[in-house]
mmCIF file of C-alpha atoms in Angstrom:
data_model
loop_
_atom_site.group_PDB
_atom_site.id
_atom_site.type_symbol
_atom_site.label_atom_id
_atom_site.label_comp_id
_atom_site.label_asym_id
_atom_site.label_seq_id
_atom_site.Cartn_x
_atom_site.Cartn_y
_atom_site.Cartn_z
ATOM 1 C CA UNK Y 1 0.000 0.000 0.000
ATOM 2 C CA UNK Y 2 1.341 3.440 -0.935
ATOM 3 C CA UNK Y 3 2.072 5.954 1.814
ATOM 4 C CA UNK Y 4 -0.592 8.339 0.514
ATOM 5 C CA UNK Y 5 -3.303 5.699 0.864
ATOM 6 C CA UNK Y 6 -2.056 4.688 4.292
ATOM 7 C CA UNK Y 7 -2.099 8.287 5.490
ATOM 8 C CA UNK Y 8 -5.616 8.712 4.133
ATOM 9 C CA UNK Y 9 -6.751 5.559 5.938
ATOM 10 C CA UNK Y 10 -5.210 6.897 9.146
ATOM 11 C CA UNK Y 11 -7.669 9.773 8.917
ATOM 12 C CA UNK Y 12 -5.820 12.663 7.266
ATOM 13 C CA UNK Y 13 -7.077 14.214 4.041
ATOM 14 C CA UNK Y 14 -4.558 14.840 1.265
ATOM 15 C CA UNK Y 15 -5.322 17.802 -0.948
ATOM 16 C CA UNK Y 16 -3.506 19.009 -4.041
ATOM 17 C CA UNK Y 17 -2.159 22.555 -3.984
ATOM 18 C CA UNK Y 18 -2.344 23.066 -7.736
ATOM 19 C CA UNK Y 19 -4.746 23.346 -10.639
ATOM 20 C CA UNK Y 20 -4.412 24.026 -14.359
ATOM 21 C CA UNK Y 21 -6.799 23.531 -17.236
ATOM 22 C CA UNK Y 22 -4.245 21.198 -18.777
ATOM 23 C CA UNK Y 23 -4.400 18.965 -15.698
ATOM 24 C CA UNK Y 24 -8.167 18.858 -15.958
ATOM 25 C CA UNK Y 25 -8.142 18.119 -19.698
ATOM 26 C CA UNK Y 26 -5.505 15.390 -19.394
ATOM 27 C CA UNK Y 27 -7.219 13.649 -16.487
ATOM 28 C CA UNK Y 28 -4.279 14.312 -14.130
ATOM 29 C CA UNK Y 29 -6.465 15.495 -11.278
ATOM 30 C CA UNK Y 30 -8.727 12.470 -11.601
ATOM 31 C CA UNK Y 31 -5.567 10.350 -11.588
ATOM 32 C CA UNK Y 32 -4.534 11.910 -8.291
ATOM 33 C CA UNK Y 33 -7.988 11.150 -6.895
ATOM 34 C CA UNK Y 34 -7.888 7.533 -8.047
ATOM 35 C CA UNK Y 35 -4.242 6.644 -7.357
ATOM 36 C CA UNK Y 36 -2.932 9.125 -4.769
ATOM 37 C CA UNK Y 37 -5.964 9.273 -2.430
ATOM 38 C CA UNK Y 38 -6.350 13.026 -3.052
ATOM 39 C CA UNK Y 39 -9.693 14.284 -1.755
ATOM 40 C CA UNK Y 40 -9.576 18.064 -2.306
ATOM 41 C CA UNK Y 41 -7.732 20.944 -3.923
ATOM 42 C CA UNK Y 42 -6.462 24.443 -3.190
ATOM 43 C CA UNK Y 43 -5.404 27.195 -5.579
ATOM 44 C CA UNK Y 44 -3.800 30.633 -5.427
ATOM 45 C CA UNK Y 45 -2.828 33.472 -7.803
ATOM 46 C CA UNK Y 46 0.718 32.162 -8.283
ATOM 47 C CA UNK Y 47 -0.642 28.815 -9.465
ATOM 48 C CA UNK Y 48 -2.883 30.476 -12.034
ATOM 49 C CA UNK Y 49 -0.077 32.855 -13.052
ATOM 50 C CA UNK Y 50 2.158 29.929 -14.029
ATOM 51 C CA UNK Y 51 -0.717 28.153 -15.744
ATOM 52 C CA UNK Y 52 -1.619 31.185 -17.861
ATOM 53 C CA UNK Y 53 2.040 31.785 -18.728
ATOM 54 C CA UNK Y 54 2.108 28.331 -20.359
ATOM 55 C CA UNK Y 55 -0.117 29.587 -23.176
ATOM 56 C CA UNK Y 56 -2.714 26.905 -22.542
ATOM 57 C CA UNK Y 57 -5.372 29.551 -21.899
ATOM 58 C CA UNK Y 58 -4.658 31.721 -24.948
ATOM 59 C CA UNK Y 59 -7.743 30.623 -26.845
ATOM 60 C CA UNK Y 60 -10.010 31.281 -23.874
ATOM 61 C CA UNK Y 61 -8.305 34.633 -23.235
ATOM 62 C CA UNK Y 62 -8.824 35.681 -26.855
ATOM 63 C CA UNK Y 63 -12.492 34.718 -26.722
ATOM 64 C CA UNK Y 64 -13.259 36.373 -23.400
ATOM 65 C CA UNK Y 65 -11.296 39.533 -24.188
ATOM 66 C CA UNK Y 66 -13.818 40.302 -26.893
ATOM 67 C CA UNK Y 67 -16.372 41.105 -24.183
ATOM 68 C CA UNK Y 68 -14.281 44.046 -22.953
ATOM 69 C CA UNK Y 69 -13.979 42.710 -19.402
ATOM 70 C CA UNK Y 70 -11.218 43.872 -17.055
ATOM 71 C CA UNK Y 71 -8.120 41.784 -16.373
ATOM 72 C CA UNK Y 72 -9.466 40.847 -12.937
ATOM 73 C CA UNK Y 73 -12.837 39.880 -14.339
ATOM 74 C CA UNK Y 74 -11.142 37.779 -17.012
ATOM 75 C CA UNK Y 75 -9.114 35.971 -14.354
ATOM 76 C CA UNK Y 76 -12.197 35.068 -12.378
ATOM 77 C CA UNK Y 77 -13.901 33.836 -15.539
ATOM 78 C CA UNK Y 78 -11.007 31.457 -16.183
ATOM 79 C CA UNK Y 79 -10.515 30.427 -12.550
ATOM 80 C CA UNK Y 80 -14.186 29.740 -11.895
ATOM 81 C CA UNK Y 81 -14.459 27.621 -15.030
ATOM 82 C CA UNK Y 82 -11.519 25.496 -13.859
ATOM 83 C CA UNK Y 83 -12.653 25.260 -10.245
ATOM 84 C CA UNK Y 84 -16.187 24.286 -11.231
ATOM 85 C CA UNK Y 85 -14.739 21.373 -13.174
ATOM 86 C CA UNK Y 86 -12.479 20.423 -10.269
ATOM 87 C CA UNK Y 87 -15.386 20.711 -7.820
ATOM 88 C CA UNK Y 88 -17.410 18.350 -9.991
ATOM 89 C CA UNK Y 89 -14.561 15.803 -9.946
ATOM 90 C CA UNK Y 90 -14.424 15.961 -6.150
ATOM 91 C CA UNK Y 91 -18.214 15.976 -5.725
ATOM 92 C CA UNK Y 92 -18.447 12.187 -5.157
ATOM 93 C CA UNK Y 93 -16.014 12.571 -2.228
ATOM 94 C CA UNK Y 94 -18.006 15.523 -0.928
ATOM 95 C CA UNK Y 95 -21.250 13.581 -1.053
ATOM 96 C CA UNK Y 96 -19.759 10.382 0.362
ATOM 97 C CA UNK Y 97 -18.350 12.265 3.379
ATOM 98 C CA UNK Y 98 -21.520 14.320 3.860
ATOM 99 C CA UNK Y 99 -19.682 17.562 3.138
ATOM 100 C CA UNK Y 100 -16.669 16.939 5.366
ATOM 101 C CA UNK Y 101 -14.222 16.509 2.475
ATOM 102 C CA UNK Y 102 -14.061 16.952 -1.294
ATOM 103 C CA UNK Y 103 -13.585 20.738 -1.342
ATOM 104 C CA UNK Y 104 -11.836 23.109 -3.759
ATOM 105 C CA UNK Y 105 -10.846 26.714 -2.980
ATOM 106 C CA UNK Y 106 -11.018 30.110 -4.696
ATOM 107 C CA UNK Y 107 -9.782 33.271 -3.032
ATOM 108 C CA UNK Y 108 -11.029 36.825 -2.940
ATOM 109 C CA UNK Y 109 -8.638 39.476 -4.214
ATOM 110 C CA UNK Y 110 -5.671 39.840 -1.822
ATOM 111 C CA UNK Y 111 -6.104 43.591 -2.216
ATOM 112 C CA UNK Y 112 -9.064 43.195 0.167
ATOM 113 C CA UNK Y 113 -7.040 41.630 3.015
ATOM 114 C CA UNK Y 114 -7.653 44.658 5.265
ATOM 115 C CA UNK Y 115 -11.087 45.616 3.876
ATOM 116 C CA UNK Y 116 -13.853 43.865 5.801
ATOM 117 C CA UNK Y 117 -16.816 45.153 3.806
ATOM 118 C CA UNK Y 118 -15.094 44.579 0.467
ATOM 119 C CA UNK Y 119 -14.149 41.025 1.443
ATOM 120 C CA UNK Y 120 -17.709 40.182 2.497
ATOM 121 C CA UNK Y 121 -19.160 41.524 -0.735
ATOM 122 C CA UNK Y 122 -16.595 39.744 -2.912
ATOM 123 C CA UNK Y 123 -16.873 36.425 -1.046
ATOM 124 C CA UNK Y 124 -20.642 36.292 -1.317
ATOM 125 C CA UNK Y 125 -20.532 37.224 -5.003
ATOM 126 C CA UNK Y 126 -17.875 34.627 -5.871
ATOM 127 C CA UNK Y 127 -19.683 31.889 -3.962
ATOM 128 C CA UNK Y 128 -22.948 32.619 -5.757
ATOM 129 C CA UNK Y 129 -21.206 32.868 -9.109
ATOM 130 C CA UNK Y 130 -19.292 29.593 -8.772
ATOM 131 C CA UNK Y 131 -22.519 27.815 -7.798
ATOM 132 C CA UNK Y 132 -20.881 24.685 -6.434
ATOM 133 C CA UNK Y 133 -21.707 23.217 -2.991
ATOM 134 C CA UNK Y 134 -18.094 22.114 -2.433
ATOM 135 C CA UNK Y 135 -16.251 25.348 -3.191
ATOM 136 C CA UNK Y 136 -14.611 27.250 -0.337
ATOM 137 C CA UNK Y 137 -13.909 30.979 -0.541
ATOM 138 C CA UNK Y 138 -10.438 31.845 0.756
ATOM 139 C CA UNK Y 139 -10.333 34.775 3.180
ATOM 140 C CA UNK Y 140 -7.143 35.850 4.999
ATOM 141 C CA UNK Y 141 -7.143 35.505 8.774
ATOM 142 C CA UNK Y 142 -6.213 39.128 9.418
ATOM 143 C CA UNK Y 143 -8.153 41.106 12.026
ATOM 144 C CA UNK Y 144 -10.277 42.616 9.259
ATOM 145 C CA UNK Y 145 -10.644 39.224 7.617
ATOM 146 C CA UNK Y 146 -11.944 37.612 10.809
ATOM 147 C CA UNK Y 147 -14.976 39.898 10.880
ATOM 148 C CA UNK Y 148 -15.637 38.991 7.256
ATOM 149 C CA UNK Y 149 -15.309 35.278 8.078
ATOM 150 C CA UNK Y 150 -18.019 35.519 10.733
ATOM 151 C CA UNK Y 151 -20.407 37.376 8.427
ATOM 152 C CA UNK Y 152 -19.770 35.061 5.479
ATOM 153 C CA UNK Y 153 -20.259 31.890 7.525
ATOM 154 C CA UNK Y 154 -23.407 33.388 9.054
ATOM 155 C CA UNK Y 155 -24.603 33.920 5.461
ATOM 156 C CA UNK Y 156 -23.862 30.310 4.551
ATOM 157 C CA UNK Y 157 -20.650 30.895 2.575
ATOM 158 C CA UNK Y 158 -18.067 28.113 3.135
ATOM 159 C CA UNK Y 159 -14.677 29.616 3.996
ATOM 160 C CA UNK Y 160 -11.020 28.619 3.801
ATOM 161 C CA UNK Y 161 -9.215 30.902 6.262
ATOM 162 C CA UNK Y 162 -5.700 31.550 4.951
ATOM 163 C CA UNK Y 163 -2.527 33.241 6.167
ATOM 164 C CA UNK Y 164 -2.517 31.655 9.611
ATOM 165 C CA UNK Y 165 0.815 30.890 11.241
ATOM 166 C CA UNK Y 166 0.462 30.361 14.983
ATOM 167 C CA UNK Y 167 -1.834 28.678 17.508
ATOM 168 C CA UNK Y 168 -3.123 32.119 18.528
ATOM 169 C CA UNK Y 169 -3.951 33.085 14.945
ATOM 170 C CA UNK Y 170 -5.615 29.713 14.424
ATOM 171 C CA UNK Y 171 -7.707 30.135 17.576
ATOM 172 C CA UNK Y 172 -8.833 33.597 16.452
ATOM 173 C CA UNK Y 173 -9.902 32.173 13.086
ATOM 174 C CA UNK Y 174 -11.745 29.299 14.766
ATOM 175 C CA UNK Y 175 -13.524 31.772 17.037
ATOM 176 C CA UNK Y 176 -14.605 33.830 14.014
ATOM 177 C CA UNK Y 177 -15.951 30.713 12.321
ATOM 178 C CA UNK Y 178 -17.837 29.503 15.390
ATOM 179 C CA UNK Y 179 -19.350 32.954 15.887
ATOM 180 C CA UNK Y 180 -20.791 32.707 12.374
ATOM 181 C CA UNK Y 181 -22.173 29.240 13.042
ATOM 182 C CA UNK Y 182 -23.741 30.414 16.299
ATOM 183 C CA UNK Y 183 -25.476 33.251 14.454
ATOM 184 C CA UNK Y 184 -26.991 30.696 12.117
ATOM 185 C CA UNK Y 185 -28.236 28.679 15.074
ATOM 186 C CA UNK Y 186 -29.834 31.805 16.535
ATOM 187 C CA UNK Y 187 -31.630 32.316 13.219
ATOM 188 C CA UNK Y 188 -32.637 28.642 13.083
ATOM 189 C CA UNK Y 189 -30.603 28.075 9.916
ATOM 190 C CA UNK Y 190 -28.558 24.994 9.014
ATOM 191 C CA UNK Y 191 -25.304 25.356 10.992
ATOM 192 C CA UNK Y 192 -23.304 22.866 8.892
ATOM 193 C CA UNK Y 193 -21.260 25.397 6.901
ATOM 194 C CA UNK Y 194 -17.932 24.000 5.702
ATOM 195 C CA UNK Y 195 -14.669 25.655 6.677
ATOM 196 C CA UNK Y 196 -10.954 24.961 7.024
ATOM 197 C CA UNK Y 197 -8.229 26.925 8.805
ATOM 198 C CA UNK Y 198 -5.002 26.958 6.769
ATOM 199 C CA UNK Y 199 -1.848 27.191 8.876
ATOM 200 C CA UNK Y 200 1.354 27.836 6.891
ATOM 201 C CA UNK Y 201 4.311 25.747 8.021
ATOM 202 C CA UNK Y 202 7.554 25.906 6.005
ATOM 203 C CA UNK Y 203 7.815 29.699 6.156
ATOM 204 C CA UNK Y 204 8.705 29.443 9.848
ATOM 205 C CA UNK Y 205 11.875 27.514 9.094
ATOM 206 C CA UNK Y 206 12.804 29.715 6.145
ATOM 207 C CA UNK Y 207 12.479 32.801 8.382
ATOM 208 C CA UNK Y 208 14.941 31.538 11.020
ATOM 209 C CA UNK Y 209 17.274 29.426 8.863
ATOM 210 C CA UNK Y 210 20.231 31.794 9.255
ATOM 211 C CA UNK Y 211 19.464 32.796 12.840
ATOM 212 C CA UNK Y 212 19.469 29.551 14.800
ATOM 213 C CA UNK Y 213 22.055 26.849 15.584
ATOM 214 C CA UNK Y 214 22.355 23.931 13.174
ATOM 215 C CA UNK Y 215 20.596 21.552 15.587
ATOM 216 C CA UNK Y 216 17.456 23.737 15.507
ATOM 217 C CA UNK Y 217 17.137 24.062 11.740
ATOM 218 C CA UNK Y 218 13.918 22.812 10.169
ATOM 219 C CA UNK Y 219 12.310 22.224 13.567
ATOM 220 C CA UNK Y 220 10.413 25.431 14.289
ATOM 221 C CA UNK Y 221 7.597 24.751 11.835
ATOM 222 C CA UNK Y 222 6.910 21.340 13.309
ATOM 223 C CA UNK Y 223 7.050 22.701 16.870
ATOM 224 C CA UNK Y 224 4.501 25.376 15.968
ATOM 225 C CA UNK Y 225 2.456 22.674 14.241
ATOM 226 C CA UNK Y 226 2.369 20.590 17.411
ATOM 227 C CA UNK Y 227 1.251 23.593 19.473
ATOM 228 C CA UNK Y 228 -1.427 24.421 16.903
ATOM 229 C CA UNK Y 229 -2.671 20.837 16.795
ATOM 230 C CA UNK Y 230 -2.901 20.859 20.598
ATOM 231 C CA UNK Y 231 -5.049 24.009 20.398
ATOM 232 C CA UNK Y 232 -7.215 22.319 17.762
ATOM 233 C CA UNK Y 233 -7.771 19.207 19.859
ATOM 234 C CA UNK Y 234 -8.582 21.278 22.942
ATOM 235 C CA UNK Y 235 -11.133 23.231 20.953
ATOM 236 C CA UNK Y 236 -12.665 20.023 19.629
ATOM 237 C CA UNK Y 237 -13.287 18.922 23.228
ATOM 238 C CA UNK Y 238 -14.572 22.305 24.420
ATOM 239 C CA UNK Y 239 -18.103 22.901 25.673
ATOM 240 C CA UNK Y 240 -18.611 25.492 22.939
ATOM 241 C CA UNK Y 241 -17.866 23.085 20.095
ATOM 242 C CA UNK Y 242 -19.845 20.303 21.758
ATOM 243 C CA UNK Y 243 -22.897 22.584 21.906
ATOM 244 C CA UNK Y 244 -22.497 23.487 18.232
ATOM 245 C CA UNK Y 245 -22.088 19.865 17.203
ATOM 246 C CA UNK Y 246 -25.079 18.834 19.292
ATOM 247 C CA UNK Y 247 -27.132 21.286 17.236
ATOM 248 C CA UNK Y 248 -25.872 19.941 13.904
ATOM 249 C CA UNK Y 249 -22.843 22.184 13.393
ATOM 250 C CA UNK Y 250 -19.254 21.157 12.765
ATOM 251 C CA UNK Y 251 -15.795 22.177 13.802
ATOM 252 C CA UNK Y 252 -13.623 24.009 11.319
ATOM 253 C CA UNK Y 253 -11.009 21.519 10.100
ATOM 254 C CA UNK Y 254 -7.324 22.260 10.549
ATOM 255 C CA UNK Y 255 -5.356 22.373 7.281
ATOM 256 C CA UNK Y 256 -1.573 22.328 6.941
ATOM 257 C CA UNK Y 257 -0.430 24.617 4.105
ATOM 258 C CA UNK Y 258 2.981 25.521 2.719
ATOM 259 C CA UNK Y 259 4.212 21.963 3.251
ATOM 260 C CA UNK Y 260 6.857 21.833 0.511
ATOM 261 C CA UNK Y 261 10.300 21.511 2.075
ATOM 262 C CA UNK Y 262 12.368 24.579 1.220
ATOM 263 C CA UNK Y 263 15.695 23.369 2.648
ATOM 264 C CA UNK Y 264 17.422 21.149 0.051
ATOM 265 C CA UNK Y 265 19.345 19.447 2.854
ATOM 266 C CA UNK Y 266 16.155 18.305 4.592
ATOM 267 C CA UNK Y 267 13.757 15.494 3.722
ATOM 268 C CA UNK Y 268 11.411 16.353 0.864
ATOM 269 C CA UNK Y 269 8.551 14.898 2.924
ATOM 270 C CA UNK Y 270 9.534 16.582 6.201
ATOM 271 C CA UNK Y 271 6.243 18.363 6.853
ATOM 272 C CA UNK Y 272 3.976 15.622 5.508
ATOM 273 C CA UNK Y 273 5.608 13.087 7.820
ATOM 274 C CA UNK Y 274 5.738 15.445 10.804
ATOM 275 C CA UNK Y 275 2.188 16.784 10.517
ATOM 276 C CA UNK Y 276 0.289 13.519 10.132
ATOM 277 C CA UNK Y 277 -2.820 13.618 12.306
ATOM 278 C CA UNK Y 278 -6.421 12.417 12.037
ATOM 279 C CA UNK Y 279 -9.186 14.823 11.044
ATOM 280 C CA UNK Y 280 -6.698 17.291 9.565
ATOM 281 C CA UNK Y 281 -5.817 18.158 5.975
ATOM 282 C CA UNK Y 282 -2.420 18.433 4.299
ATOM 283 C CA UNK Y 283 -2.432 20.353 1.028
ATOM 284 C CA UNK Y 284 0.721 19.951 -1.040
ATOM 285 C CA UNK Y 285 2.071 20.708 -4.515
ATOM 286 C CA UNK Y 286 2.578 17.930 -7.070
ATOM 287 C CA UNK Y 287 6.265 17.465 -6.254
ATOM 288 C CA UNK Y 288 5.627 16.879 -2.557
ATOM 289 C CA UNK Y 289 2.613 14.670 -3.207
ATOM 290 C CA UNK Y 290 4.577 12.545 -5.672
ATOM 291 C CA UNK Y 291 7.568 12.325 -3.323
ATOM 292 C CA UNK Y 292 5.375 11.100 -0.475
ATOM 293 C CA UNK Y 293 3.615 8.645 -2.793
ATOM 294 C CA UNK Y 294 7.010 7.337 -3.934
ATOM 295 C CA UNK Y 295 8.971 7.071 -0.688
ATOM 296 C CA UNK Y 296 6.968 8.593 2.154
ATOM 297 C CA UNK Y 297 6.877 6.950 5.554
ATOM 298 C CA UNK Y 298 4.070 6.893 8.119
ATOM 299 C CA UNK Y 299 5.140 7.368 11.717
ATOM 300 C CA UNK Y 300 3.174 7.954 14.878
ATOM 301 C CA UNK Y 301 0.380 10.526 14.571
ATOM 302 C CA UNK Y 302 0.802 13.921 16.183
ATOM 303 C CA UNK Y 303 0.111 13.710 19.923
ATOM 304 C CA UNK Y 304 -2.980 15.592 21.037
ATOM 305 C CA UNK Y 305 -1.117 17.097 23.989
ATOM 306 C CA UNK Y 306 1.575 18.727 21.856
ATOM 307 C CA UNK Y 307 4.301 16.434 23.194
ATOM 308 C CA UNK Y 308 7.516 18.440 23.695
ATOM 309 C CA UNK Y 309 6.463 21.510 21.674
ATOM 310 C CA UNK Y 310 6.758 23.855 24.666
ATOM 311 C CA UNK Y 311 10.308 22.722 25.380
ATOM 312 C CA UNK Y 312 11.247 23.051 21.719
ATOM 313 C CA UNK Y 313 9.714 26.530 21.456
ATOM 314 C CA UNK Y 314 11.641 27.480 24.606
ATOM 315 C CA UNK Y 315 14.864 26.461 22.866
ATOM 316 C CA UNK Y 316 14.034 28.808 20.003
ATOM 317 C CA UNK Y 317 13.211 31.557 22.480
ATOM 318 C CA UNK Y 318 16.609 31.048 24.083
ATOM 319 C CA UNK Y 319 18.123 31.328 20.599
ATOM 320 C CA UNK Y 320 16.553 34.765 20.209
ATOM 321 C CA UNK Y 321 13.389 33.873 18.278
ATOM 322 C CA UNK Y 322 10.277 35.775 19.338
ATOM 323 C CA UNK Y 323 7.605 33.382 18.068
ATOM 324 C CA UNK Y 324 4.679 35.754 18.642
ATOM 325 C CA UNK Y 325 6.420 38.631 16.920
ATOM 326 C CA UNK Y 326 7.533 36.387 14.061
ATOM 327 C CA UNK Y 327 3.986 35.065 13.583
ATOM 328 C CA UNK Y 328 2.682 38.619 13.197
ATOM 329 C CA UNK Y 329 5.472 39.426 10.740
ATOM 330 C CA UNK Y 330 4.878 36.270 8.723
ATOM 331 C CA UNK Y 331 1.186 37.127 8.411
ATOM 332 C CA UNK Y 332 1.919 40.721 7.420
ATOM 333 C CA UNK Y 333 4.619 39.679 4.954
ATOM 334 C CA UNK Y 334 2.359 36.940 3.611
ATOM 335 C CA UNK Y 335 -0.400 39.458 2.880
ATOM 336 C CA UNK Y 336 2.113 41.601 0.971
ATOM 337 C CA UNK Y 337 3.368 38.586 -0.966
ATOM 338 C CA UNK Y 338 -0.195 37.670 -1.911
ATOM 339 C CA UNK Y 339 -0.746 41.202 -3.224
ATOM 340 C CA UNK Y 340 2.477 41.023 -5.235
ATOM 341 C CA UNK Y 341 1.447 37.649 -6.675
ATOM 342 C CA UNK Y 342 -1.986 39.040 -7.523
ATOM 343 C CA UNK Y 343 -0.475 42.007 -9.343
ATOM 344 C CA UNK Y 344 1.886 39.682 -11.221
ATOM 345 C CA UNK Y 345 -1.092 37.575 -12.252
ATOM 346 C CA UNK Y 346 -3.011 40.555 -13.603
ATOM 347 C CA UNK Y 347 0.076 41.742 -15.461
ATOM 348 C CA UNK Y 348 0.415 38.257 -16.945
ATOM 349 C CA UNK Y 349 -3.192 38.311 -18.119
ATOM 350 C CA UNK Y 350 -2.740 41.773 -19.637
ATOM 351 C CA UNK Y 351 0.364 40.607 -21.506
ATOM 352 C CA UNK Y 352 -1.347 37.448 -22.763
ATOM 353 C CA UNK Y 353 -4.345 39.476 -23.931
ATOM 354 C CA UNK Y 354 -2.034 41.712 -25.950
ATOM 355 C CA UNK Y 355 -0.159 38.732 -27.348
ATOM 356 C CA UNK Y 356 -3.271 36.911 -28.612
ATOM 357 C CA UNK Y 357 -5.239 39.970 -29.747
#
């Protein structure tokens, strides 16, 4: 049995962090579903940027440009077409798991990361436009984003909360989600609105790679992951979540993002191996998924009590790493990187429009 199937049978969902129209046309995504135990998919502007650069979308760009739409509008036309197709491929998983799994994700413009009202309006519009029951709208877990998360969930919009880095940021996102579910219960609406909380892992180790002793390299992300998983398990057992579940609601699932190993000296399956835990999700690019399928190993699942994460985080503190301050910086820098990627994407679309005109 391949490691991907074993991990899936141990209770963790494997999602693909990639999508292109070529993958859909060739059957590659269906292949991942059938052979790699993939049960969901995430996307981002950088992924679409690379896909559009390939020229595969030139015919669609030429056709849609004739309508006079803006570059942003053209992007959403292309992205929604692809994600509808992907959502349909994952729909059997979604139905079989009663909405727990089988999701795909589309994000609101990163330019709205600090605009609560704009995020709410865009999220609702994109969800209605995509018209798929298993499509999550990605909203950043900034302070402004959290208010939007609550309102969107209260309105029945499934949400993928992005740009989370620490247990505290995760807990704030979970609180925003639960507040939205509780509003639905007050209104006597169906509380089972899907959501995941995406915690980014590898960026921790990249940020401190040149600042810590050799024996601490590539360990901060996993230590933060253990602390975050502990917070997740505590929340699962809380009175608040039990009340919600008793009324038909669900907990927001924890998703590990940014799980491609950046250090060439480290294992290419470092984060997949180290973040294995039931009722969580690991989304990974093709290279990481294929590496784990080929030679991944399944160890003990993450301990619910966080194991030695506090001691490990103390070692980083002694080495001069302010985890709370770094988490805030990673989120702020991440929002800026998302904006830069978004602008690159729109520039790419503009250039392709000119090239095929």
